[in-house]
Amino acid sequence: MEMKDAVKALAAIAHESRLTVFRLLVQAGAAGLPAGQLAEKAGIPPSSLSFHLKELVHAGLLQSRQEGRFVIYEARFESMADLLAYLTDNCCGGAPCAVLPQVACTPAPADAGRADPL
């Protein structure tokens, strides 16, 4: 990951609503959440949510897909892992780090435990 991409991602999640949305989608795993359900869980009006989702998608932290009449948003786990790797690159002077655990997030496949759209 390049510094400009890390800055864009960090700027995107440096807002309470966007951080809430991102964390909800990380918890949802690969199944993601429909925009309406995401608005309800985050307590954000749909008009505001669309702005925040656009910022997170633009930063590469989320992606969306169409399922029938629903737009499903999901976290891009590879981007999240790249950002964490960038932030901890050369931790402990390049020696194996005893402080930070290795992050290996493998969400369940999208069809396992898929959330029903509202």
mmCIF file of N, CA, C and O in Angstrom, residues 7-15 18-19 52 55-56 59 61:
data_model
loop_
_atom_site.group_PDB
_atom_site.id
_atom_site.type_symbol
_atom_site.label_atom_id
_atom_site.label_comp_id
_atom_site.label_asym_id
_atom_site.label_seq_id
_atom_site.Cartn_x
_atom_site.Cartn_y
_atom_site.Cartn_z
ATOM 1 N N VAL A 7 -3.494 7.229 3.595
ATOM 2 C CA VAL A 7 -4.065 8.496 4.061
ATOM 3 C C VAL A 7 -5.533 8.586 3.665
ATOM 4 O O VAL A 7 -6.388 8.996 4.469
ATOM 5 N N LYS A 8 -5.858 8.180 2.438
ATOM 6 C CA LYS A 8 -7.254 8.220 1.974
ATOM 7 C C LYS A 8 -8.130 7.300 2.828
ATOM 8 O O LYS A 8 -9.228 7.666 3.230
ATOM 9 N N ALA A 9 -7.638 6.101 3.124
ATOM 10 C CA ALA A 9 -8.399 5.156 3.942
ATOM 11 C C ALA A 9 -8.564 5.667 5.370
ATOM 12 O O ALA A 9 -9.657 5.600 5.941
ATOM 13 N N LEU A 10 -7.496 6.173 5.946
ATOM 14 C CA LEU A 10 -7.573 6.684 7.318
ATOM 15 C C LEU A 10 -8.479 7.905 7.405
ATOM 16 O O LEU A 10 -9.251 8.037 8.365
ATOM 17 N N ALA A 11 -8.440 8.773 6.407
ATOM 18 C CA ALA A 11 -9.321 9.946 6.394
ATOM 19 C C ALA A 11 -10.781 9.505 6.301
ATOM 20 O O ALA A 11 -11.653 10.100 6.929
ATOM 21 N N ALA A 12 -11.035 8.446 5.531
ATOM 22 C CA ALA A 12 -12.410 7.972 5.366
ATOM 23 C C ALA A 12 -12.985 7.430 6.671
ATOM 24 O O ALA A 12 -14.153 7.659 6.975
ATOM 25 N N ILE A 13 -12.193 6.726 7.449
ATOM 26 C CA ILE A 13 -12.727 6.155 8.694
ATOM 27 C C ILE A 13 -12.541 7.080 9.900
ATOM 28 O O ILE A 13 -12.940 6.734 10.999
ATOM 29 N N ALA A 14 -11.976 8.275 9.653
ATOM 30 C CA ALA A 14 -11.772 9.238 10.742
ATOM 31 C C ALA A 14 -13.029 10.075 10.964
ATOM 32 O O ALA A 14 -12.964 11.286 11.153
ATOM 33 N N HIS A 15 -14.170 9.435 10.924
ATOM 34 C CA HIS A 15 -15.454 10.084 11.177
ATOM 35 C C HIS A 15 -16.317 9.067 11.907
ATOM 36 O O HIS A 15 -16.349 7.889 11.541
ATOM 37 N N ARG A 18 -18.796 6.983 9.737
ATOM 38 C CA ARG A 18 -18.131 6.065 8.798
ATOM 39 C C ARG A 18 -17.423 4.941 9.534
ATOM 40 O O ARG A 18 -17.424 3.800 9.069
ATOM 41 N N LEU A 19 -16.834 5.231 10.674
ATOM 42 C CA LEU A 19 -16.195 4.172 11.456
ATOM 43 C C LEU A 19 -17.240 3.176 11.945
ATOM 44 O O LEU A 19 -17.024 1.962 11.900
ATOM 45 N N HIS A 52 -21.783 8.803 3.333
ATOM 46 C CA HIS A 52 -20.710 8.110 4.046
ATOM 47 C C HIS A 52 -20.270 6.845 3.301
ATOM 48 O O HIS A 52 -19.079 6.546 3.234
ATOM 49 N N GLU A 55 -17.961 7.743 0.459
ATOM 50 C CA GLU A 55 -16.603 8.046 0.921
ATOM 51 C C GLU A 55 -15.810 6.768 1.202
ATOM 52 O O GLU A 55 -14.636 6.667 0.852
ATOM 53 N N LEU A 56 -16.447 5.800 1.834
ATOM 54 C CA LEU A 56 -15.759 4.539 2.162
ATOM 55 C C LEU A 56 -15.469 3.716 0.911
ATOM 56 O O LEU A 56 -14.405 3.079 0.816
ATOM 57 N N ALA A 59 -12.552 5.302 -0.885
ATOM 58 C CA ALA A 59 -11.283 5.021 -0.204
ATOM 59 C C ALA A 59 -10.851 3.564 -0.374
ATOM 60 O O ALA A 59 -9.768 3.180 0.064
ATOM 61 N N LEU A 61 -12.337 0.907 0.966
ATOM 62 C CA LEU A 61 -12.600 0.095 2.150
ATOM 63 C C LEU A 61 -13.880 -0.731 2.047
ATOM 64 O O LEU A 61 -14.053 -1.697 2.778
#
